[in-house]
PDB file of C-alpha atoms in Angstrom:
ATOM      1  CA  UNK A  17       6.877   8.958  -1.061  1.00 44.00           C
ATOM      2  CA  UNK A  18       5.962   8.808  -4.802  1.00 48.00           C
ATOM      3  CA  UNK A  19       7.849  10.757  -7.126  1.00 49.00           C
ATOM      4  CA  UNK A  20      11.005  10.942  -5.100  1.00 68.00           C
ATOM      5  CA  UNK A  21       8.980  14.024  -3.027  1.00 67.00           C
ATOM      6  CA  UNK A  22      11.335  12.529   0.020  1.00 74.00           C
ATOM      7  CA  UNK A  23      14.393  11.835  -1.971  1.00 81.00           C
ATOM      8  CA  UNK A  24      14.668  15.407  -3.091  1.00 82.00           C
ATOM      9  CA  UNK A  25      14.286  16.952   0.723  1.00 85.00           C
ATOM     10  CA  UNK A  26      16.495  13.954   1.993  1.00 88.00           C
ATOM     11  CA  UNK A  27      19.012  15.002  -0.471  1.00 89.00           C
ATOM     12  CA  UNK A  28      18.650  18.935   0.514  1.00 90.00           C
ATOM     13  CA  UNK A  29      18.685  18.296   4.068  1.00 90.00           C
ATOM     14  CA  UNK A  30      21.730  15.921   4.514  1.00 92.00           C
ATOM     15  CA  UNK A  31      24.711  18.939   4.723  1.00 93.00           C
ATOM     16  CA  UNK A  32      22.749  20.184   7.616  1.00 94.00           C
ATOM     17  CA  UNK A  33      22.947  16.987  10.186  1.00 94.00           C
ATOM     18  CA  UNK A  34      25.003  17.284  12.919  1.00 95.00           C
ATOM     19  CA  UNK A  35      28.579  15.101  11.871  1.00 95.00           C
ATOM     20  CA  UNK A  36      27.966  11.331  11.309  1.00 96.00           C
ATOM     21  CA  UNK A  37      30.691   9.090  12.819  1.00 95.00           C
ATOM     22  CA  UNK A  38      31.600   5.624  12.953  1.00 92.00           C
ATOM     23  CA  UNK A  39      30.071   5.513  16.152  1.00 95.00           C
ATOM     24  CA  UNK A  40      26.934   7.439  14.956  1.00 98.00           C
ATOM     25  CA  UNK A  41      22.785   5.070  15.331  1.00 98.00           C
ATOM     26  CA  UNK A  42      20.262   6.877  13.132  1.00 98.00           C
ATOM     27  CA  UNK A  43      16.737   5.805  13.627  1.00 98.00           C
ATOM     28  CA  UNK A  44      14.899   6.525   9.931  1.00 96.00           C
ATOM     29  CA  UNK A  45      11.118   7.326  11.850  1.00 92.00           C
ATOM     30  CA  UNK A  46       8.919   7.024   9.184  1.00 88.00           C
ATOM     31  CA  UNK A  47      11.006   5.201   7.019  1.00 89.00           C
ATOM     32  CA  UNK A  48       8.479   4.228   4.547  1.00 83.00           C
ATOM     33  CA  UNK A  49      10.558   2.220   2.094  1.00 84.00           C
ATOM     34  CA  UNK A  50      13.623   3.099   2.772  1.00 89.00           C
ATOM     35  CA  UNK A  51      15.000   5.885   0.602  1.00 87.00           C
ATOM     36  CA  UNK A  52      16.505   8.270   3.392  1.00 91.00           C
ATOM     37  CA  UNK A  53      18.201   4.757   4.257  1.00 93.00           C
ATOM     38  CA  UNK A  54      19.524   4.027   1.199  1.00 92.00           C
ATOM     39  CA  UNK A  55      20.651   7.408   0.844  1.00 93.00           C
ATOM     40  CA  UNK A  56      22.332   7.538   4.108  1.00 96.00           C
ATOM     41  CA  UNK A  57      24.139   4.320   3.594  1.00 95.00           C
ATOM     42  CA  UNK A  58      25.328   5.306   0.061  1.00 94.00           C
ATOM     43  CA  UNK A  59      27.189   8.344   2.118  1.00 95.00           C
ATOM     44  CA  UNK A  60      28.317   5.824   4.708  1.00 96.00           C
ATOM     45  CA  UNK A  61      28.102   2.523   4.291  1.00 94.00           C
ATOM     46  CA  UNK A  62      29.402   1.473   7.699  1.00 95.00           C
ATOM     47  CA  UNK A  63      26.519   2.893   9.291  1.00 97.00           C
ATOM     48  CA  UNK A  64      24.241   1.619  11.878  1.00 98.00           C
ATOM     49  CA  UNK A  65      20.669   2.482  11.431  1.00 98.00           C
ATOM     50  CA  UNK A  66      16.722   1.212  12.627  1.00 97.00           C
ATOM     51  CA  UNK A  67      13.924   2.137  10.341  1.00 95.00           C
ATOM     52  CA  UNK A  68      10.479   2.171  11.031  1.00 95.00           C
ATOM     53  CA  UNK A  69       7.056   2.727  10.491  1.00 91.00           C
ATOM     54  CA  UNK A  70       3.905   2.146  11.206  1.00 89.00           C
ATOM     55  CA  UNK A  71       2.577   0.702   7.746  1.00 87.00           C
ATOM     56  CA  UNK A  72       3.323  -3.545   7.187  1.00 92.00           C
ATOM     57  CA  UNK A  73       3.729  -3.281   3.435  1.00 89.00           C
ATOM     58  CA  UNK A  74       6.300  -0.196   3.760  1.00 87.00           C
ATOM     59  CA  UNK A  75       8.479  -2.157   6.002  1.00 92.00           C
ATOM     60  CA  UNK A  76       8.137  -5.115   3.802  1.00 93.00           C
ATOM     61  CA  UNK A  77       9.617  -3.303   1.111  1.00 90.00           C
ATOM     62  CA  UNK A  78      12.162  -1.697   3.386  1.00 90.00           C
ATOM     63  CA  UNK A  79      13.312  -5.662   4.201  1.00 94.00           C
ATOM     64  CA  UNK A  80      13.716  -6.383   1.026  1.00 92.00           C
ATOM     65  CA  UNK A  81      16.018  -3.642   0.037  1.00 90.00           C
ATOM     66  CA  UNK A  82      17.920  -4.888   3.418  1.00 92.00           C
ATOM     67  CA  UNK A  83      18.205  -8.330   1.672  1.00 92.00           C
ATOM     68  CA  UNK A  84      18.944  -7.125  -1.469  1.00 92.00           C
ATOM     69  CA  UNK A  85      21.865  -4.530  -0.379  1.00 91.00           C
ATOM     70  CA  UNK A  86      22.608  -6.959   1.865  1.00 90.00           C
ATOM     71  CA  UNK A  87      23.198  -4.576   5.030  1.00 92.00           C
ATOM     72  CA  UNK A  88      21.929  -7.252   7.803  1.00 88.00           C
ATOM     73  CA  UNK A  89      24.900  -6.292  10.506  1.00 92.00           C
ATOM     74  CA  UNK A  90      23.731  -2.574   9.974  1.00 96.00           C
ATOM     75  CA  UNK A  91      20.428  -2.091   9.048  1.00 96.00           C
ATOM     76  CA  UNK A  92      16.965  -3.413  11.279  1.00 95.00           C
ATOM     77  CA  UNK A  93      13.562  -2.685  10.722  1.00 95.00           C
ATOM     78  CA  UNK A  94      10.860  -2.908  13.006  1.00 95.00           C
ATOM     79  CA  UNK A  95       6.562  -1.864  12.474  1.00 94.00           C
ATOM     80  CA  UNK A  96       6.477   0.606  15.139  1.00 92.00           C
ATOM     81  CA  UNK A  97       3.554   3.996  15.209  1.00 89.00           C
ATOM     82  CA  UNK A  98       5.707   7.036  15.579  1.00 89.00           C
ATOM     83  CA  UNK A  99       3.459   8.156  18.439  1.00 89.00           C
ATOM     84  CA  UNK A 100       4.900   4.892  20.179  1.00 91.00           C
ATOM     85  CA  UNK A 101       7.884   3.538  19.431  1.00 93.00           C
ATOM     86  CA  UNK A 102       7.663   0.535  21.543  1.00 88.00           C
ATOM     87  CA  UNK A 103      10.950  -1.725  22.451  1.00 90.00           C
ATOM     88  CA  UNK A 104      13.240   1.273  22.058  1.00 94.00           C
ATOM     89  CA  UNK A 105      15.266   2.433  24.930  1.00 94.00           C
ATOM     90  CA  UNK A 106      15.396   5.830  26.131  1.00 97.00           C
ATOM     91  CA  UNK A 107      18.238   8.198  24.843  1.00 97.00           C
ATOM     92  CA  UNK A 108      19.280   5.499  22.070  1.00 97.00           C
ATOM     93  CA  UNK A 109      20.462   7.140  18.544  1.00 98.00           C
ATOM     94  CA  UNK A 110      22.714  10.334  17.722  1.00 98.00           C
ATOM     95  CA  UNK A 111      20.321  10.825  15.501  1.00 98.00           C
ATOM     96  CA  UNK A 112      16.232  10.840  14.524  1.00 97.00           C
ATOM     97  CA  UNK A 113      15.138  11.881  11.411  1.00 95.00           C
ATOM     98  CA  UNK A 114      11.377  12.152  10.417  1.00 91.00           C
ATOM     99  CA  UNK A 115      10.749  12.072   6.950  1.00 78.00           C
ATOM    100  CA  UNK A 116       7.279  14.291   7.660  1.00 66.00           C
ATOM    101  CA  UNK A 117       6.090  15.396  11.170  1.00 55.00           C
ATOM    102  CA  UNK A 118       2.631  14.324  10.146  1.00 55.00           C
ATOM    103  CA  UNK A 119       0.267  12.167  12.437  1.00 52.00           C
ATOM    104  CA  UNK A 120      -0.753   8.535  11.261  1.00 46.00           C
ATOM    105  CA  UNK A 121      -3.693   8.604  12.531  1.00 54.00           C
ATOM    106  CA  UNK A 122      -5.554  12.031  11.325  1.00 56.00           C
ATOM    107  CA  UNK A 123      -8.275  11.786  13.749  1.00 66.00           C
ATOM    108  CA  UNK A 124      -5.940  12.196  16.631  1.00 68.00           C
ATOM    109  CA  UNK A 125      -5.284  15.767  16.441  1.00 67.00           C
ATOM    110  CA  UNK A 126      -2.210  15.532  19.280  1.00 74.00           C
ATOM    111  CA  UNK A 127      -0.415  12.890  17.142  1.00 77.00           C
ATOM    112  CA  UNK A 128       2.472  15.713  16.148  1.00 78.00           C
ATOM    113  CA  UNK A 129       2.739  16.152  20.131  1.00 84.00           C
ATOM    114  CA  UNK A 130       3.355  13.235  20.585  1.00 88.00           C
ATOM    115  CA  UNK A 131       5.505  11.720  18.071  1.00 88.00           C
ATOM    116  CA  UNK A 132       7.452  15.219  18.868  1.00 90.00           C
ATOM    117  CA  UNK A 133       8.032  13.891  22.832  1.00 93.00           C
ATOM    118  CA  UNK A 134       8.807   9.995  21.365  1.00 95.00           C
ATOM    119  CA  UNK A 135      11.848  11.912  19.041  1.00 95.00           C
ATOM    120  CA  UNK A 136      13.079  13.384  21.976  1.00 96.00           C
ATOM    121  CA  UNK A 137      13.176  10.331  24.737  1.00 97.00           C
ATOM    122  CA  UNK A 138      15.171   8.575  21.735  1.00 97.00           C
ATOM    123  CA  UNK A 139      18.197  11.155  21.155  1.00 97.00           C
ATOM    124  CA  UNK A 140      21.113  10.892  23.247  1.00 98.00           C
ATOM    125  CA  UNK A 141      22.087  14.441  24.967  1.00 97.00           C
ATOM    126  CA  UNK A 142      24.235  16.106  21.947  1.00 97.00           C
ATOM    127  CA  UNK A 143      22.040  14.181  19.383  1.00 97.00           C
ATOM    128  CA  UNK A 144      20.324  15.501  16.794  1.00 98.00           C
ATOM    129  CA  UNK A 145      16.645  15.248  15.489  1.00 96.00           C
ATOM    130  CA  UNK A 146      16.046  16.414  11.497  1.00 93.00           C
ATOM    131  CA  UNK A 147      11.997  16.786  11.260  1.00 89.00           C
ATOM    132  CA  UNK A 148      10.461  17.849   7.860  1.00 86.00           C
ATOM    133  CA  UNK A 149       6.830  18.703   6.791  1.00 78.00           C
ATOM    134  CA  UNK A 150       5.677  20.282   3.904  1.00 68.00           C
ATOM    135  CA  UNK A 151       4.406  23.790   3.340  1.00 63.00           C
ATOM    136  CA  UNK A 152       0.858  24.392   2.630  1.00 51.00           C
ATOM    137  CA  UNK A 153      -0.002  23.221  -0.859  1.00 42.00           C
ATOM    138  CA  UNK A 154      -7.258  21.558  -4.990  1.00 38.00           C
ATOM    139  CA  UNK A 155     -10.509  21.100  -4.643  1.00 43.00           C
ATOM    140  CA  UNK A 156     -12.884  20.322  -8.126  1.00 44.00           C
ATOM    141  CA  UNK A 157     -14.113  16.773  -7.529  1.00 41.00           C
ATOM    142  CA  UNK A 158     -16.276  17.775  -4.092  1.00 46.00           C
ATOM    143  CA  UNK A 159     -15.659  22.151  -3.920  1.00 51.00           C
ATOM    144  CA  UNK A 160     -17.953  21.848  -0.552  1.00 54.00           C
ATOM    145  CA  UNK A 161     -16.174  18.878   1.098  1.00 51.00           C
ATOM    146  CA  UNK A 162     -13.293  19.944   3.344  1.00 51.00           C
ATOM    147  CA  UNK A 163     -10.245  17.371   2.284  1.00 48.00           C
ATOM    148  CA  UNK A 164      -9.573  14.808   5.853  1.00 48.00           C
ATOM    149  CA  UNK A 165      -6.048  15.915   6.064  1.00 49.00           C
ATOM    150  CA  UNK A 166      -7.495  19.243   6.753  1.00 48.00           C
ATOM    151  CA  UNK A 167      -8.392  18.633  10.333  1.00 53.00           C
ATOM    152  CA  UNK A 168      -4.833  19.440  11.653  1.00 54.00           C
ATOM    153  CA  UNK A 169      -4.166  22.720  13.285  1.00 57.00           C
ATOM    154  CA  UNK A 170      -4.422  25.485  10.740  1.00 54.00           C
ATOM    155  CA  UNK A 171      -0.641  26.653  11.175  1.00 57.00           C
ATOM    156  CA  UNK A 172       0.786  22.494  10.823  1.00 56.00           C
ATOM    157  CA  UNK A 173       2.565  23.352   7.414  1.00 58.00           C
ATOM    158  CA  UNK A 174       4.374  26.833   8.894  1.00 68.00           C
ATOM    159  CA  UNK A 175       7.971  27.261  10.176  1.00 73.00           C
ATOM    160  CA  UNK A 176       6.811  28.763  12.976  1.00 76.00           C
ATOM    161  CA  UNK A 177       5.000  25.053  14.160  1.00 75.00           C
ATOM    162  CA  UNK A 178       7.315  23.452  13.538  1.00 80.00           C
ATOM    163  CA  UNK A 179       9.610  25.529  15.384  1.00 84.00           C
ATOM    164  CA  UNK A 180       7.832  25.679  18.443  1.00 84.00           C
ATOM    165  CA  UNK A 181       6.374  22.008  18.479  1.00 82.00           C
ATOM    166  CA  UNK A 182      10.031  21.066  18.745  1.00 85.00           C
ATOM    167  CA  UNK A 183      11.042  23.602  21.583  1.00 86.00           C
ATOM    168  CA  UNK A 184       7.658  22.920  23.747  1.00 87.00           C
ATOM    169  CA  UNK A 185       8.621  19.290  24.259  1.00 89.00           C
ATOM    170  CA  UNK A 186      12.695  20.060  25.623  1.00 92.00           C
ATOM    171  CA  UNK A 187      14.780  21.255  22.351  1.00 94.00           C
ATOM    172  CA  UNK A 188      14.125  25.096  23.317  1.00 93.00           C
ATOM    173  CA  UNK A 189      16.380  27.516  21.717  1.00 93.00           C
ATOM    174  CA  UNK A 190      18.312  24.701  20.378  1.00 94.00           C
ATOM    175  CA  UNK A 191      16.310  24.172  17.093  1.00 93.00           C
ATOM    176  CA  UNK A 192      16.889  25.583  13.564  1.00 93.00           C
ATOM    177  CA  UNK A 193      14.071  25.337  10.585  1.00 91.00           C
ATOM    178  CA  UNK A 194      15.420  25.793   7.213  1.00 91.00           C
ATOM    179  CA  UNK A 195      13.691  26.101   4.104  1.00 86.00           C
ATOM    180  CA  UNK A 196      14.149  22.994   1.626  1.00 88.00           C
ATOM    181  CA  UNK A 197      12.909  23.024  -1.773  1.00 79.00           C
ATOM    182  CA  UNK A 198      12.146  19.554  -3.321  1.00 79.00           C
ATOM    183  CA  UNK A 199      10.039  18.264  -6.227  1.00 77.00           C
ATOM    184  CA  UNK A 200       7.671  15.240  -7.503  1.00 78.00           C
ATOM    185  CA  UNK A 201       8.892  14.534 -10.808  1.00 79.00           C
ATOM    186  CA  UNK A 202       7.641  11.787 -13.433  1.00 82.00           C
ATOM    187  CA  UNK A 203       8.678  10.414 -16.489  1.00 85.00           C
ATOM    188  CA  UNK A 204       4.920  11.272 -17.713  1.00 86.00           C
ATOM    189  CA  UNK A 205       1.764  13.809 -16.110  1.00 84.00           C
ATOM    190  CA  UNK A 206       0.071  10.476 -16.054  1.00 85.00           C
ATOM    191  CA  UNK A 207       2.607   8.510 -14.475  1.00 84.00           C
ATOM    192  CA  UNK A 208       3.096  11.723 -12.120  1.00 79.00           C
ATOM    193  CA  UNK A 209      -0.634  11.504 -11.001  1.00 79.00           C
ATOM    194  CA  UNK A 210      -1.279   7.880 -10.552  1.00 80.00           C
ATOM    195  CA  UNK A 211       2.075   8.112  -8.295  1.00 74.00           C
ATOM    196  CA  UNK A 212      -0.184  11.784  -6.228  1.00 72.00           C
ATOM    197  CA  UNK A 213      -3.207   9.403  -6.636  1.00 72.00           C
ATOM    198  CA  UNK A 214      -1.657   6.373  -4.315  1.00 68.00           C
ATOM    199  CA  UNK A 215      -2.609   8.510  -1.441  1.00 62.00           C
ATOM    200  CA  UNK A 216      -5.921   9.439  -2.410  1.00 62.00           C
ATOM    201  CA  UNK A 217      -7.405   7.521   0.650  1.00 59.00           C
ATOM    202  CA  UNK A 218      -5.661   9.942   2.964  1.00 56.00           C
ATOM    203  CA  UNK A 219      -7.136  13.118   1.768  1.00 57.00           C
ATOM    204  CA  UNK A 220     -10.611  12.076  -0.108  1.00 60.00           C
ATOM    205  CA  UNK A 221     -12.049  10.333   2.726  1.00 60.00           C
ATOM    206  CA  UNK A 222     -15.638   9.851   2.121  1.00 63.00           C
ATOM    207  CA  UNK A 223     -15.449  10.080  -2.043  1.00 64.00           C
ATOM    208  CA  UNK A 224     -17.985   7.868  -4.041  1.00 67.00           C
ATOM    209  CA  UNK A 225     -16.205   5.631  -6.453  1.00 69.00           C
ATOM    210  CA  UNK A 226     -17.781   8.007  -8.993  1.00 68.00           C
ATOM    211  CA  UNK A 227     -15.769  10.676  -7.790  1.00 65.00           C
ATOM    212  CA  UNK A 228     -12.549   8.786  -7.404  1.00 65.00           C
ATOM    213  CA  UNK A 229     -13.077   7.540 -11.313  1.00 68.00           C
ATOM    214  CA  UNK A 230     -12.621  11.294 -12.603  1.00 71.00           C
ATOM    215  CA  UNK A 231     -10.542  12.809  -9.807  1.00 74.00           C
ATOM    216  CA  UNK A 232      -7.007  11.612 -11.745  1.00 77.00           C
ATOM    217  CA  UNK A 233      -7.964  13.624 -14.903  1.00 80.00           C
ATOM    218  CA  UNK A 234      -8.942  16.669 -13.103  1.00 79.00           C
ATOM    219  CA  UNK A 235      -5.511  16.590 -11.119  1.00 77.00           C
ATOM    220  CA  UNK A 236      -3.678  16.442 -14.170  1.00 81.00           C
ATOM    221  CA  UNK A 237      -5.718  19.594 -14.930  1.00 84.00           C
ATOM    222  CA  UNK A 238      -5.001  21.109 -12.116  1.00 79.00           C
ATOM    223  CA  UNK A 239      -1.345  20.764 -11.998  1.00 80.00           C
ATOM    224  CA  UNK A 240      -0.533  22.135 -15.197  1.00 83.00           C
ATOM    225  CA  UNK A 241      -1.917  25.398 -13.676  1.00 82.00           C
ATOM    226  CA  UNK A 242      -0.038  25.686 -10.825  1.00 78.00           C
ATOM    227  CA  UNK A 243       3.317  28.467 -11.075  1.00 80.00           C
ATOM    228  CA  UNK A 244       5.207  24.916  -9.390  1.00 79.00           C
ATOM    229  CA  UNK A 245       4.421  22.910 -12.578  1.00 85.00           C
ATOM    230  CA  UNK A 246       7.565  22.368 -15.091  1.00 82.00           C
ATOM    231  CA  UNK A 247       8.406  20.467 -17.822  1.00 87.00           C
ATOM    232  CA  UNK A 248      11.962  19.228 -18.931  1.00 87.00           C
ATOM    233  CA  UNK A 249      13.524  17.104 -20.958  1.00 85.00           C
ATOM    234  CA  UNK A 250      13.470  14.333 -17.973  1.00 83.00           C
ATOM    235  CA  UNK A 251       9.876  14.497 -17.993  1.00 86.00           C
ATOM    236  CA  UNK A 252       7.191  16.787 -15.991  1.00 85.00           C
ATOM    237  CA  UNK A 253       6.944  17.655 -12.511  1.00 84.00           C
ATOM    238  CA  UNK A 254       5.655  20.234  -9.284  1.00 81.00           C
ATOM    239  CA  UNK A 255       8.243  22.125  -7.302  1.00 81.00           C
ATOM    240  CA  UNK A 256       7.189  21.421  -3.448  1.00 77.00           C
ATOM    241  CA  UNK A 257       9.095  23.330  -0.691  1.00 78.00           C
ATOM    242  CA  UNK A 258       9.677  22.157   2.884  1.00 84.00           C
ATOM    243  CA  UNK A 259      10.221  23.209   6.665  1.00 86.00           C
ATOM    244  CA  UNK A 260      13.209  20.964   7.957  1.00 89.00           C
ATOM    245  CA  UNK A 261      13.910  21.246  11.865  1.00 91.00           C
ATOM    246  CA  UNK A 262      17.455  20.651  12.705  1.00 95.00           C
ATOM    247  CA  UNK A 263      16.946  20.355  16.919  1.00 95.00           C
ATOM    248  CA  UNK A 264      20.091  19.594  19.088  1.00 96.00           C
ATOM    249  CA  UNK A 265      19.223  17.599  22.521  1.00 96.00           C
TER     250      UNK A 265
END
């Protein structure tokens, strides 16, 4: 995501995955464009991984770094739904990692169910799956208007979910949720909210353009009141803890 939000949990949650070995397939779910790749392969650059999401341009970009790096024997990509990873065989990579446990599609309410049950027919028995969502995080433009995102279940962003999500569809006991603090950080507030603003479409559904046209300097408003904002001499930022599932299969 923007503002290295996944780069900063990636980076807290790699000393927790189960060992990686030469004979070790990760499949990046989610993958965006790439940075819990890139990060993996800068730890071990003999590694074979698939990355994937559900998005066109993301996977694009994700290519492109493949070219550029040129990791072609190691790396595929593929535009796959994480509710239906389609042309992957059962019980297939030592490891899964989800960059969010967060449906694509917000209107179906059992998309966490079921991108839960996809992780699972994936991981070999002994593999690992590494699922992380954020905790619970500002309403001036529309005070009345609940925001989209907010039709998942009310408890989505506690450990407890998470925890249980994971067990319900086979891990059982064998899952451990840590607590992972990460950030969004910018050279610049404004730079910092245009990079919050790319997913305004997500959780302002229904917003005139009006509304849209003032929301960016009301967020920079906002931030600077919240006990997560900070300033440094790298530039300005919001502290933004996680939930990270470590499950065993």
């Amino acid at each position: 995501m923007a503002s290295n939000w996944t780069l900063s949990v990636a980076v807290g949650m790699l000393p927790h995955l189960s060992p990686i070995t030469s004979t070790s397939y990760i499949l990046d779910n989610v993958c965006v464009t790439g940075l819990v790749t890139d990060l993996l392969k800068s730890h071990y650059p003999a590694l074979r991984m698939i990355g994937t999401d559900a998005t066109p341009g993301t996977i694009e970009a994700c290519d492109s770094k493949i070219a550029t790096t040129k990791w072609f024997d190691t790396i595929t990509s593929s535009i796959c739904d994480s509710r239906t990873l389609t042309g992957i065989e059962n019980e297939f990579f030592t490891h899964v990692i989800t960059n969010f446990d967060f449906p694509p599609d917000l209107t179906d309410r059992c998309s966490p169910m079921k991108a839960a049950r996809e992780i699972w027919r994936l991981l070999k028995p002994g593999g690992m799956a590494d699922v992380s969502i954020w905790k619970a995080a500002a309403r001036r433009i529309s005070p009345n208007e609940r925001p989209y995102a907010w039709t998942l279940p009310s408890d989505w962003s506690d450990a407890g979910w998470l925890q249980e999500t994971k067990a319900e569809i086979g891990f059982g006991d064998n899952v451990t949720v840590k607590h992972i603090g990460g950030s969004a950080s910018a050279e610049s507030l404004e730079r910092l909210v245009a990079n919050m603003m790319c997913d305004k479409g997500m959780f302002c559904r229904g917003h005139s353009e009006e509304e849209f046209d003032g929301m960016a300097e009301v967020l920079g408003e906002e931030l600077k009141k919240w006990e997560a904002w900070y300033e440094d001499e790298e530039g300005f930022g919001i502290i933004i803890d996680s939930w990270v599932a470590f499950a065993t299969k």
